mmCIF file of C-alpha atoms and ligand atoms in Angstrom:
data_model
loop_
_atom_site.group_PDB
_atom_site.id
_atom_site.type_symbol
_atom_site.label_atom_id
_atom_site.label_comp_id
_atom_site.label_asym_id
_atom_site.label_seq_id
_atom_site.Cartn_x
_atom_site.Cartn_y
_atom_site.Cartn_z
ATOM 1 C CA UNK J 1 65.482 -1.773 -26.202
ATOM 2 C CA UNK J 2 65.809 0.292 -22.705
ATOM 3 C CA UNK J 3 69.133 1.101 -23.892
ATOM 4 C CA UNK J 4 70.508 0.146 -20.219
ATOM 5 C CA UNK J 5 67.651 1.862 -18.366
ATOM 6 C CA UNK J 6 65.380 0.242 -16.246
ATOM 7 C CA UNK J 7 62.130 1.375 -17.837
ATOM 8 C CA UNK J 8 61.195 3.199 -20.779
ATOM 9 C CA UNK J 9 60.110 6.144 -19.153
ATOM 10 C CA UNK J 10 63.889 7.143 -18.292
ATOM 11 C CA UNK J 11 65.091 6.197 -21.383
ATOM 12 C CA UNK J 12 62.911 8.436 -22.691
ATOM 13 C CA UNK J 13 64.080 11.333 -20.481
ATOM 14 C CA UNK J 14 67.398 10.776 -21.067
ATOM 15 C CA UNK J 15 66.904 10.911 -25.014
ATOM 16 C CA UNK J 16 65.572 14.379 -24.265
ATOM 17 C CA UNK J 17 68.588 16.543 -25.393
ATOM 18 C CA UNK J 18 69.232 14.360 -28.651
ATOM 19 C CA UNK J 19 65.302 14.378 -29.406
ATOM 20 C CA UNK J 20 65.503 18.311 -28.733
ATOM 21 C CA UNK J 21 67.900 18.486 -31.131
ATOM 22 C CA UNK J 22 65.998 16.312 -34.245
ATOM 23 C CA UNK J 23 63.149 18.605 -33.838
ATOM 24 C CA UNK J 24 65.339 22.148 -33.919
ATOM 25 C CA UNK J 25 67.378 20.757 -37.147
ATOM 26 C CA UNK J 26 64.143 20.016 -38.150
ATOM 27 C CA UNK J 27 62.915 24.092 -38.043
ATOM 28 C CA UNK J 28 65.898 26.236 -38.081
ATOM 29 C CA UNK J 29 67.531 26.419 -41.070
ATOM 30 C CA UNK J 30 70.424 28.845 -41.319
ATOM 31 C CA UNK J 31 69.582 31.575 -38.754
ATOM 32 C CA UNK J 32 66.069 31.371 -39.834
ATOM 33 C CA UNK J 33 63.292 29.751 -37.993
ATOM 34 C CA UNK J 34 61.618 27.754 -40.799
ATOM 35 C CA UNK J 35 59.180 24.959 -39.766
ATOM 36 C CA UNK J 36 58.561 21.901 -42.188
ATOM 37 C CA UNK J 37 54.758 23.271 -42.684
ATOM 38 C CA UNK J 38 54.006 26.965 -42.965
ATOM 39 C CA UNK J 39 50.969 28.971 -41.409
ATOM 40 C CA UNK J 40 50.597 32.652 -42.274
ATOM 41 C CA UNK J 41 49.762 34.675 -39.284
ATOM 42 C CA UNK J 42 49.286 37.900 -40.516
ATOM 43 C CA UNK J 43 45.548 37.789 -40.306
ATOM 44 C CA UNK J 44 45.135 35.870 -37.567
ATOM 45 C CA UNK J 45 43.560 37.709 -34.073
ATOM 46 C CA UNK J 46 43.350 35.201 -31.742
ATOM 47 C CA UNK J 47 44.619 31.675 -31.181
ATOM 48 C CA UNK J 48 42.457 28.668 -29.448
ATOM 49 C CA UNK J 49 44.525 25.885 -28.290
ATOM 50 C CA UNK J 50 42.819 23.087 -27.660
ATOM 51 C CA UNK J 51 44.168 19.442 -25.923
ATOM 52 C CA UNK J 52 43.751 16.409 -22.952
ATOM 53 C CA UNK J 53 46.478 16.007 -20.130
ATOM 54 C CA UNK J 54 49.526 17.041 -21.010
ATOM 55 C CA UNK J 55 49.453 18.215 -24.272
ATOM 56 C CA UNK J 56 47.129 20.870 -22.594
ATOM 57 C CA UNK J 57 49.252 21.599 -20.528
ATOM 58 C CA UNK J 58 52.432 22.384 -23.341
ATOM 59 C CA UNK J 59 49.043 24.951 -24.509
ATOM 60 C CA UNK J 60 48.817 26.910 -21.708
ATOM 61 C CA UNK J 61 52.824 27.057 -21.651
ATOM 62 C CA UNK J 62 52.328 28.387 -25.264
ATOM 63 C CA UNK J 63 49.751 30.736 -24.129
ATOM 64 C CA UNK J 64 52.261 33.075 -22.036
ATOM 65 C CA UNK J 65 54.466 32.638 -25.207
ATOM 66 C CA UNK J 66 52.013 33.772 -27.741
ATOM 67 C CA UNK J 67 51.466 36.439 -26.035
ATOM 68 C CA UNK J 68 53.910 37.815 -24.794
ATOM 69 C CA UNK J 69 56.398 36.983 -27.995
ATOM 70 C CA UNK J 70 53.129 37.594 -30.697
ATOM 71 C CA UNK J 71 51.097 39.728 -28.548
ATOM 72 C CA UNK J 72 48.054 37.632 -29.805
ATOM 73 C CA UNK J 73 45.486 36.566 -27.259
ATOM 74 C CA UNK J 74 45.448 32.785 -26.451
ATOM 75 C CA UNK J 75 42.436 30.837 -25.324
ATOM 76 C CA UNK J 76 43.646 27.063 -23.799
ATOM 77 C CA UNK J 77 40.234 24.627 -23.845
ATOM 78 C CA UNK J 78 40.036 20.706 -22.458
ATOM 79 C CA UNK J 79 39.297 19.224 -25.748
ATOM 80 C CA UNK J 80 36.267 17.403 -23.518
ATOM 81 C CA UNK J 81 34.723 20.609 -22.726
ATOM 82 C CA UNK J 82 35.571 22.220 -26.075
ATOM 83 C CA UNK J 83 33.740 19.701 -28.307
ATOM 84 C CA UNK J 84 30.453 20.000 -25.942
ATOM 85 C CA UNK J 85 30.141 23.458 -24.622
ATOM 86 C CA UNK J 86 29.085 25.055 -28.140
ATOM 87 C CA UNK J 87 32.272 27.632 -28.204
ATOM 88 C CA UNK J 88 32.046 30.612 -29.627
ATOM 89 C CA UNK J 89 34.951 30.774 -32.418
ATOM 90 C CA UNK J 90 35.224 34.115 -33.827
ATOM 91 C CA UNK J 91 36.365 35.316 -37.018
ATOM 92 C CA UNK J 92 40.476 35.271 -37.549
ATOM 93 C CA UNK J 93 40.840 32.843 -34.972
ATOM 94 C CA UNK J 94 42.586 29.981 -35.517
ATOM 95 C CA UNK J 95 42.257 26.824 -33.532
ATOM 96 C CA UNK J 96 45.265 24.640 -32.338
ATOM 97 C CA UNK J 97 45.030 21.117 -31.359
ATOM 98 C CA UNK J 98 48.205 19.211 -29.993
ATOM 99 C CA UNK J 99 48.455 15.728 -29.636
ATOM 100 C CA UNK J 100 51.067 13.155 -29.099
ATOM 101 C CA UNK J 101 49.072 9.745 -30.624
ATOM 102 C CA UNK J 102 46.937 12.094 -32.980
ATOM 103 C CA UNK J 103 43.975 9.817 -31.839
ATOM 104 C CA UNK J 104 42.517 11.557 -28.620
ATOM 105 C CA UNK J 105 39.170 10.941 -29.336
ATOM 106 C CA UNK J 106 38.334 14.116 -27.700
ATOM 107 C CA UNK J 107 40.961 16.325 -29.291
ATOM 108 C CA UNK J 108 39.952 14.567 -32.748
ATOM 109 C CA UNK J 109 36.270 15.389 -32.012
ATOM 110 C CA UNK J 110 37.374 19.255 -31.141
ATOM 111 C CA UNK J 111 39.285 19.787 -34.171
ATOM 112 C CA UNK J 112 36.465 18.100 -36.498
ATOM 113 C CA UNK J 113 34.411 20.233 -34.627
ATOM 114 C CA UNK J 114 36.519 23.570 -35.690
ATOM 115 C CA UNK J 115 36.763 22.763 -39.312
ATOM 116 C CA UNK J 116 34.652 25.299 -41.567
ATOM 117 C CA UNK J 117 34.837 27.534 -38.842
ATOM 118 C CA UNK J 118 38.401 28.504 -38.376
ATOM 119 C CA UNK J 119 41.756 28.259 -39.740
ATOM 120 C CA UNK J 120 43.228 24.499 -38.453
ATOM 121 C CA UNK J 121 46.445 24.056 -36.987
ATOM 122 C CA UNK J 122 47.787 20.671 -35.317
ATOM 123 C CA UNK J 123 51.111 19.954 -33.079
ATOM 124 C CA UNK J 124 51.732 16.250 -33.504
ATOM 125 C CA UNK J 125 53.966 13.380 -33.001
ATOM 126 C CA UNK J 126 52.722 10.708 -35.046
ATOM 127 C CA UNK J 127 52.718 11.890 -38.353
ATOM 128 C CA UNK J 128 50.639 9.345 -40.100
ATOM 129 C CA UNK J 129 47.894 10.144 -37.246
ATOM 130 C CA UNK J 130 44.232 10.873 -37.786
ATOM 131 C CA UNK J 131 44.621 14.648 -36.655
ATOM 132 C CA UNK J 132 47.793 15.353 -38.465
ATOM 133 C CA UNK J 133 45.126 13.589 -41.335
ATOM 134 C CA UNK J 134 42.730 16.246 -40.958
ATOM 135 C CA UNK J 135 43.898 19.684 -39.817
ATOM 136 C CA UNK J 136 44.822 21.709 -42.322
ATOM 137 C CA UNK J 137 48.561 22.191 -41.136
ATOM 138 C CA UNK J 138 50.177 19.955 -39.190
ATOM 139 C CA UNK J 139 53.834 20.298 -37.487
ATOM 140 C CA UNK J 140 55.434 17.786 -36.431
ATOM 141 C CA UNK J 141 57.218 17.178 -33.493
ATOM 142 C CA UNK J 142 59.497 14.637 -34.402
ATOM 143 C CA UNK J 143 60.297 13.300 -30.512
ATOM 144 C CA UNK J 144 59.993 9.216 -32.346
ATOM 145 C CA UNK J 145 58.177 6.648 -30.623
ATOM 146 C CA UNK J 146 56.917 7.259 -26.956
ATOM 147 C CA UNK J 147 55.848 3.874 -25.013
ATOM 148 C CA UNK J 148 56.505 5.186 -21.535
ATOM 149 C CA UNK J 149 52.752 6.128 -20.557
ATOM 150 C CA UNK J 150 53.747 9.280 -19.000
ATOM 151 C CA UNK J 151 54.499 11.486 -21.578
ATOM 152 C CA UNK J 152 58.332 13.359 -21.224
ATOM 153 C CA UNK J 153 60.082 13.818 -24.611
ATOM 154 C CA UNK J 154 57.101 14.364 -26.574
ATOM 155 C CA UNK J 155 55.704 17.648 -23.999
ATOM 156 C CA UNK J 156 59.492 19.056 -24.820
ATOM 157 C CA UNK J 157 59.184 18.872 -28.154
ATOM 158 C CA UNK J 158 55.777 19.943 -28.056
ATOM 159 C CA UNK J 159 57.058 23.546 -25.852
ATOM 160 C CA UNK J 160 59.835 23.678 -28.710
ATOM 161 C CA UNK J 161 57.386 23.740 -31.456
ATOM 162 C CA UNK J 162 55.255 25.740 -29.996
ATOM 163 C CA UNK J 163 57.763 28.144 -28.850
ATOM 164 C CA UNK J 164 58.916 28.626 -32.288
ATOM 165 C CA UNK J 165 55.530 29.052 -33.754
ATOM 166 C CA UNK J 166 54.812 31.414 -31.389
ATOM 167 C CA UNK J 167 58.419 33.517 -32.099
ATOM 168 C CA UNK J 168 57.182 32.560 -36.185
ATOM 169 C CA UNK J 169 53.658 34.181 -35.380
ATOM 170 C CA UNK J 170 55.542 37.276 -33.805
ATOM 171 C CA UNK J 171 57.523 38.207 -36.762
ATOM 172 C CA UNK J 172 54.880 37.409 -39.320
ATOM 173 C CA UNK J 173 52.360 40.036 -37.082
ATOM 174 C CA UNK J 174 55.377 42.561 -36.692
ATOM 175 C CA UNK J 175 55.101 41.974 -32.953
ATOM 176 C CA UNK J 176 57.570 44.339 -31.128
ATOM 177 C CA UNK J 177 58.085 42.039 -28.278
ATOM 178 C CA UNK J 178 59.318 39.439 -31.145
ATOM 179 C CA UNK J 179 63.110 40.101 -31.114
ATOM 180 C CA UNK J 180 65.281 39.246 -34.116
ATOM 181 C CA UNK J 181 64.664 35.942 -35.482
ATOM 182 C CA UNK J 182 68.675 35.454 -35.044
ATOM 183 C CA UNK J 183 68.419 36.323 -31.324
ATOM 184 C CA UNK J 184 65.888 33.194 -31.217
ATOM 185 C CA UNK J 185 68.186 30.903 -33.175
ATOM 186 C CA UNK J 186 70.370 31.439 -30.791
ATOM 187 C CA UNK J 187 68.764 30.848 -28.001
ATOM 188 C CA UNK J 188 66.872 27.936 -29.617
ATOM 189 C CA UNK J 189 69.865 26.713 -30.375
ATOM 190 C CA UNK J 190 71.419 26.475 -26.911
ATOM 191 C CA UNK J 191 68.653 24.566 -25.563
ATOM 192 C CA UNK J 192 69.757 20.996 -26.012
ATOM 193 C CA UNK J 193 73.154 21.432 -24.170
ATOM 194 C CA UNK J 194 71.029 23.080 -21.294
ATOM 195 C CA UNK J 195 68.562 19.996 -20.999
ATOM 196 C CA UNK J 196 71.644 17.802 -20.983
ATOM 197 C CA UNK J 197 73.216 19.832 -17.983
ATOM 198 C CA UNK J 198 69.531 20.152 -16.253
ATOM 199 C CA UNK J 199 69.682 15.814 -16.154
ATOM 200 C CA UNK J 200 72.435 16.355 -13.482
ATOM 201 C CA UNK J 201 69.777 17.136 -11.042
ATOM 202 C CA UNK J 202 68.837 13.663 -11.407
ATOM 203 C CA UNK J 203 71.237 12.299 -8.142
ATOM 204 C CA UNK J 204 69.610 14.427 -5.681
ATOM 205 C CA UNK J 205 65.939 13.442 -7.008
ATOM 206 C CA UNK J 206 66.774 10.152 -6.273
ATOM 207 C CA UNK J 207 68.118 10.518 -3.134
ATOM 208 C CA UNK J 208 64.901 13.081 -1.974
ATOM 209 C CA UNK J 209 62.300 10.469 -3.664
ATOM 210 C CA UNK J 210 62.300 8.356 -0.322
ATOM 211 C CA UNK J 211 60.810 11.626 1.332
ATOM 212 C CA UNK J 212 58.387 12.203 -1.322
ATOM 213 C CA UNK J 213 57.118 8.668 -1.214
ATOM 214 C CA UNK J 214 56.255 8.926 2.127
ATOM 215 C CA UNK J 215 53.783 12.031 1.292
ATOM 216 C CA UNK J 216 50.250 11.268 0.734
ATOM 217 C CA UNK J 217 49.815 15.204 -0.711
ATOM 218 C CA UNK J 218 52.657 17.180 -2.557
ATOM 219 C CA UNK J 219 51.956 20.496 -3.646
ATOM 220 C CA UNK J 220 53.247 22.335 -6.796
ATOM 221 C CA UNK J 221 53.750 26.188 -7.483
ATOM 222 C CA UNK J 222 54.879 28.393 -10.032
ATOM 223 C CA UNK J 223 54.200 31.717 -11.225
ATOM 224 C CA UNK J 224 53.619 33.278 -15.009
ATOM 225 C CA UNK J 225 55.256 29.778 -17.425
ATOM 226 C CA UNK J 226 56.050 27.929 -14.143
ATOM 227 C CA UNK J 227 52.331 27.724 -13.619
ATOM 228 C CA UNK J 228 51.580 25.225 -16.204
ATOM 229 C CA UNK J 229 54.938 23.453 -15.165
ATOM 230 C CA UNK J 230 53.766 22.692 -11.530
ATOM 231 C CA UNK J 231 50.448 21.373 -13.264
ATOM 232 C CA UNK J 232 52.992 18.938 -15.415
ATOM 233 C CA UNK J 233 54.911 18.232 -12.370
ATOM 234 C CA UNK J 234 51.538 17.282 -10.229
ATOM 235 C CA UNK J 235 50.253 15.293 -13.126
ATOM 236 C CA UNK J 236 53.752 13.198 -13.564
ATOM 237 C CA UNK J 237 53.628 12.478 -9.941
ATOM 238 C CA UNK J 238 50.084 11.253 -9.877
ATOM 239 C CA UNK J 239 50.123 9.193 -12.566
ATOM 240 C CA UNK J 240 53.328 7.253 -11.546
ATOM 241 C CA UNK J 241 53.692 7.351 -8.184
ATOM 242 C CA UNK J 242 49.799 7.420 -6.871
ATOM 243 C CA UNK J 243 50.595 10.333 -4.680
ATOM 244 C CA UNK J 244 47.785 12.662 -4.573
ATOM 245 C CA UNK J 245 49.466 16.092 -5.806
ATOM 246 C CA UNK J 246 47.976 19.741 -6.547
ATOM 247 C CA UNK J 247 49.467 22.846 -8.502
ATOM 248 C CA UNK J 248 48.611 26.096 -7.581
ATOM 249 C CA UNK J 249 49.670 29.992 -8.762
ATOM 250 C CA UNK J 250 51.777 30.491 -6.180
ATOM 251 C CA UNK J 251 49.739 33.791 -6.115
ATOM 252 C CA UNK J 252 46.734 31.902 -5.307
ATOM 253 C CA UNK J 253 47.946 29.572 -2.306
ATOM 254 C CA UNK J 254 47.357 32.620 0.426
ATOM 255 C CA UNK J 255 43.291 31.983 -1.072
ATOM 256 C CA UNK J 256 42.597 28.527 0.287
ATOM 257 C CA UNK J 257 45.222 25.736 -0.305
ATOM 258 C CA UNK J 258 47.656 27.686 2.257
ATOM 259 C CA UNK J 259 45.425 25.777 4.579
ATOM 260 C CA UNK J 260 46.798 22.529 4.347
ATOM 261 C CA UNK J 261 50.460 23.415 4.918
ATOM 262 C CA UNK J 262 51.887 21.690 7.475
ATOM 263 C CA UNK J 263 55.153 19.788 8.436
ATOM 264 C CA UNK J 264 54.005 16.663 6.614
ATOM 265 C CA UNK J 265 53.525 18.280 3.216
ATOM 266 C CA UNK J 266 56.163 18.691 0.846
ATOM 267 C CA UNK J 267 55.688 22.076 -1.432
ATOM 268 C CA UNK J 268 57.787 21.993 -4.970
ATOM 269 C CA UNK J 269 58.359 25.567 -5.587
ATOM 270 C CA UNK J 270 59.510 25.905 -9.463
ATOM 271 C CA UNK J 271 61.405 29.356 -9.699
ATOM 272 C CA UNK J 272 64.166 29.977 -11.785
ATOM 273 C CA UNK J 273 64.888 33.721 -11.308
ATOM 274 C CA UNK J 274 62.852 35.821 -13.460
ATOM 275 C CA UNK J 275 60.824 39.026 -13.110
ATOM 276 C CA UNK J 276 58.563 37.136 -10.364
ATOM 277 C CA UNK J 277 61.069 35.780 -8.571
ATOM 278 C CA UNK J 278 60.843 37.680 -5.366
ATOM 279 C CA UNK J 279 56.725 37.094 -5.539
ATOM 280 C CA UNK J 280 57.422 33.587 -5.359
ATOM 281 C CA UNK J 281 59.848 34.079 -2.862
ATOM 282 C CA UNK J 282 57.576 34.969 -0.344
ATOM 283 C CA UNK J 283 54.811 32.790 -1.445
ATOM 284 C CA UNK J 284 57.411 30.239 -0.432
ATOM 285 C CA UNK J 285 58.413 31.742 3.080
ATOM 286 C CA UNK J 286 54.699 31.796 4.096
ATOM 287 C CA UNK J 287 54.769 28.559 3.335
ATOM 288 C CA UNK J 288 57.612 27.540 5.374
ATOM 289 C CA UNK J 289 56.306 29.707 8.609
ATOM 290 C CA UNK J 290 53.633 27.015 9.080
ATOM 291 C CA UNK J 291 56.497 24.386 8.347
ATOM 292 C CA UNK J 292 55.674 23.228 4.979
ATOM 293 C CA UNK J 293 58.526 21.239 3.717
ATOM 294 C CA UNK J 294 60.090 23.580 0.704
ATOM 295 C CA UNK J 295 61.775 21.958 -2.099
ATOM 296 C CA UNK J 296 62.973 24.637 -3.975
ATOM 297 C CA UNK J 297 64.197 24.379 -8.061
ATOM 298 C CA UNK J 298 65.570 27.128 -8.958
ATOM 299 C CA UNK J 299 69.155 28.384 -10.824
ATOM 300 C CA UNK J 300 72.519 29.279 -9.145
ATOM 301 C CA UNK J 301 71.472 32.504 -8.126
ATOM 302 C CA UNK J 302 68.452 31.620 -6.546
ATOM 303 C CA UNK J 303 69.915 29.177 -4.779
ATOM 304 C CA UNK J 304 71.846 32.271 -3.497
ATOM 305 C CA UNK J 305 69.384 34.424 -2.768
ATOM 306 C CA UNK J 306 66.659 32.143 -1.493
ATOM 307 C CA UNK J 307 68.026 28.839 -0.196
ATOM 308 C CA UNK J 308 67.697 30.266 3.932
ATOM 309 C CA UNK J 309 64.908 27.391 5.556
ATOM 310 C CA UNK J 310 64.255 25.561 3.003
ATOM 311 C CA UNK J 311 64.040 21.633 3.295
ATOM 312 C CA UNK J 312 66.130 20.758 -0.147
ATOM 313 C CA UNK J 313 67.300 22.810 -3.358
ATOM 314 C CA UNK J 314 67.641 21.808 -7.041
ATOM 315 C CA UNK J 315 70.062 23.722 -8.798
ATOM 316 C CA UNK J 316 69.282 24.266 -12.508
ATOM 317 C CA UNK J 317 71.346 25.860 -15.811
ATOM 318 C CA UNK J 318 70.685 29.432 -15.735
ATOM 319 C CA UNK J 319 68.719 30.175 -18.883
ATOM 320 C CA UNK J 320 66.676 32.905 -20.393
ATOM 321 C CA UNK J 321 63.297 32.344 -18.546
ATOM 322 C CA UNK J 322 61.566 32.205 -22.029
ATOM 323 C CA UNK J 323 62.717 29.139 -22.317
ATOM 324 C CA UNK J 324 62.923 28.267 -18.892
ATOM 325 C CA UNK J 325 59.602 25.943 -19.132
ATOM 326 C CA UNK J 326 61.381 23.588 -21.869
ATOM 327 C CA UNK J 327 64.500 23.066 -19.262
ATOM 328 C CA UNK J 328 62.062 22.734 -15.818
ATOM 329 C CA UNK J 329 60.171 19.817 -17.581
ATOM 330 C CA UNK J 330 63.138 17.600 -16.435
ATOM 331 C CA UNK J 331 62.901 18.162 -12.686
ATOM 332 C CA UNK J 332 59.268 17.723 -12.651
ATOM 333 C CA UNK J 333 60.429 14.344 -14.526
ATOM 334 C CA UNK J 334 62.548 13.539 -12.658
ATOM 335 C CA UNK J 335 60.974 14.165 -9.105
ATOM 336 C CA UNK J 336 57.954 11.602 -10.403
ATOM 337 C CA UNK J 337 60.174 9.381 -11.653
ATOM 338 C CA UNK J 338 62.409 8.426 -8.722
ATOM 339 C CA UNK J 339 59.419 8.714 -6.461
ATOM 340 C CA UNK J 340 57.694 5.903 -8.272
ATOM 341 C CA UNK J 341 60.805 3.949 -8.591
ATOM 342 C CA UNK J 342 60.945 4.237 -4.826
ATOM 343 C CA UNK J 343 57.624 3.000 -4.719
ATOM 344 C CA UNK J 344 57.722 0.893 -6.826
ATOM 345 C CA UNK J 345 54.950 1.381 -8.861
ATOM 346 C CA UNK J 346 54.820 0.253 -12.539
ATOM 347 C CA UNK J 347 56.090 3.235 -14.446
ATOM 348 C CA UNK J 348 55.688 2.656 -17.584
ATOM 349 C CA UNK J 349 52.656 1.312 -17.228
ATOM 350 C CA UNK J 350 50.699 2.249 -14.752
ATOM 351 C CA UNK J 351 47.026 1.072 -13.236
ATOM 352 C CA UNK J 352 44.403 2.745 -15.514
ATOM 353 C CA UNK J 353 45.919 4.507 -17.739
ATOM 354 C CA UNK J 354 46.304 4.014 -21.630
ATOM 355 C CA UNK J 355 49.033 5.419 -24.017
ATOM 356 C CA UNK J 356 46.647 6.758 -25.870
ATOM 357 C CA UNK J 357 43.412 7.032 -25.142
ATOM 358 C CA UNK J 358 40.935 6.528 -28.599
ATOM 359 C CA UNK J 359 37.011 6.888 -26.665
ATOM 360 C CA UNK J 360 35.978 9.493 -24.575
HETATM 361 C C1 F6R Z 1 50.356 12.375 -19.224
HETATM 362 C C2 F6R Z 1 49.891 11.890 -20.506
HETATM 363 C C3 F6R Z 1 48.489 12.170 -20.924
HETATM 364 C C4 F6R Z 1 48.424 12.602 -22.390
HETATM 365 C C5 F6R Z 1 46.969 12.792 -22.846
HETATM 366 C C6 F6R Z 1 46.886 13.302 -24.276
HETATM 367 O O1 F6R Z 1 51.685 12.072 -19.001
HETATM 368 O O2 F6R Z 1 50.642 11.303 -21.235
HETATM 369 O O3 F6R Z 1 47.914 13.145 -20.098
HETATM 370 O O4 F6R Z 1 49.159 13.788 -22.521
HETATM 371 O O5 F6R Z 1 46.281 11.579 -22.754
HETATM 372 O O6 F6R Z 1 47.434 12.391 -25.191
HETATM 373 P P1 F6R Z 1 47.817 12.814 -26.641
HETATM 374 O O7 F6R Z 1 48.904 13.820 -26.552
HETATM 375 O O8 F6R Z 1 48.252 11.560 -27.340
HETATM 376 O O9 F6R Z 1 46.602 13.428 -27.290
#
């Protein structure tokens, strides 16, 4: 049932490219991106995406993608805050929820709380769900069954979906910033192969996890979609291993947490090589002037241009950073993973958590 792995939770990474792949058949059909449920866009003027854990998390991934693709202004809400703090949902807005189980209690309460009062839109896994049930469009995201706890295959299908609603919303609004709908194929298309080649970073996260699992604080950054990635990556490694971690803007770290850098805390810096690159860069170097411990995931040529001091180096598939969110999910995976192994910790399941969590 592990299909050789040891727990679920790595099968479940490892299915990754395959499960990719279901959910991309699933929405491009001949050059075209063509989801199984359809939403019309055109008069929509702003998007509220509303979710607990990681699904928020995929949101405010699909916030930089909204707008910068659609150029439509994205809101990201804690369905727990959402359903109590009496939001103010303007006309043409639609609200988003995303769920895995479909039976958050909170995200259920925040989308029965949006009915009437804007268009309804959910991202789901489990089709026969009680939010795929009620919104008034639901798209699936076809990842199958998830037991491991910590969620991995369902947040990359969630990113895919969402990425391709977001390139859908672009050429629906006429967005310039869209591209061609065949450029997207493309590149949509190219994804699985690239998650299959990112899983090769897998040796050297189990040969660093021995380091990690001596921390008792790991800090995350990333900049502009590698933000909400060094949130995922904290949150994996929390919930696994029971390692206290953090994410920061790596533009923020020089306002506060820059202050706990020392030699005994590891900093994962995620940073393929995009426009912010060089920001990041030296985010990083201040960080290892007061001897932080940099572990640095980037692609080929960062490795190049940035690997001088650093304490370790993942080397990732170059890719488009668009979509370089979907393909940094597996390092953060992967890091947590080996980490608890090393601990040994109960992965799949671990202390206090449910796989889906039905009160509030
Ligand atoms: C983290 C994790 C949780 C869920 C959250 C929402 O790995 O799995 O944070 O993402 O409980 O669950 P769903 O998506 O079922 O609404």
């Amino acid at each position: 049932e592990k299909a050789g792995h040891k727990h679920f939770m790595a099968k479940e990474i490892h299915e990754q490219p395959q499960t990719l792949k279901d959910v991309l058949d699933a929405y491009l059909d001949d050059g075209r991106i063509a989801p199984p449920a359809t939403f019309d866009w055109t008069g929509i003027d702003r998007l509220t995406i509303v979710a607990c854990g990681t699904a928020h998390i995929a949101a405010t991934v699909a916030k930089y993608w909204f707008e910068k693709i659609a150029r439509l202004p994205v809101e990201c809400d804690i369905a727990s805050e959402f359903r109590y703090r009496d939001p103010v949902i303007a006309p043409g807005t639609a609200v988003m929820v995303i769920s895995q189980s479909g039976e958050t209690a909170d995200t259920l309460a925040a989308l029965r709380h949006a009915q009437g009062q804007a268009r309804t839109l959910a991202v789901v896994n489990v089709a026969e769900s009680s939010i795929a049930r009620e919104a008034e469009v639901a798209f699936p995201i076809l990842a199958g069954v998830e037991i491991g706890v910590a969620s991995t295959k369902a947040f990359v299908n969630q990113l895919a979906v969402l990425l391709m609603l977001a390139v859908r919303a672009g050429l629906d609004r006429g967005a310039a910033t869209a591209g061609t709908e065949a450029e997207w194929v493309a590149k949509l298309t190219a994804l699985p192969g690239l998650v299959s080649q990112a899983l090769a970073v897998e040796d050297r996260c189990e040969a660093l996890a021995h380091r990690l699992a001596e921390a008792t604080d790991i800090l995350f950054l990333g900049r502009g979609p590698m933000y909400p990635l060094a949130h995922e990556g904290a949150l994996k490694l929390k919930e696994i291993s029971y390692i206290h971690a953090e994410a920061y803007a790596s533009g923020e770290l020089k306002h506060g947490p820059i202050a706990l850098v020392d030699r005994t805390l590891p900093v994962v810096v995620l940073a393929p090589t995009d426009a912010l690159f060089d920001k990041t860069v030296s985010n990083m170097q201040e960080v290892m002037a007061r001897e932080g411990q940099v572990l640095l995931v980037t692609d080929a040529e960062g490795a190049r241009r940035a690997s001088h001091g650093v304490w370790e180096m993942l080397v990732m598939p170059t890719v488009d950073p668009v979509l370089a969110p979907i393909l940094y999910a597996v390092p953060a995976q992967l890091l947590a993973y080996h980490t608890a192994v090393h601990k040994g910790t109960d992965v799949d399941q671990p202390r206090n958590l449910a796989k889906s969590v039905t009160v509030e």
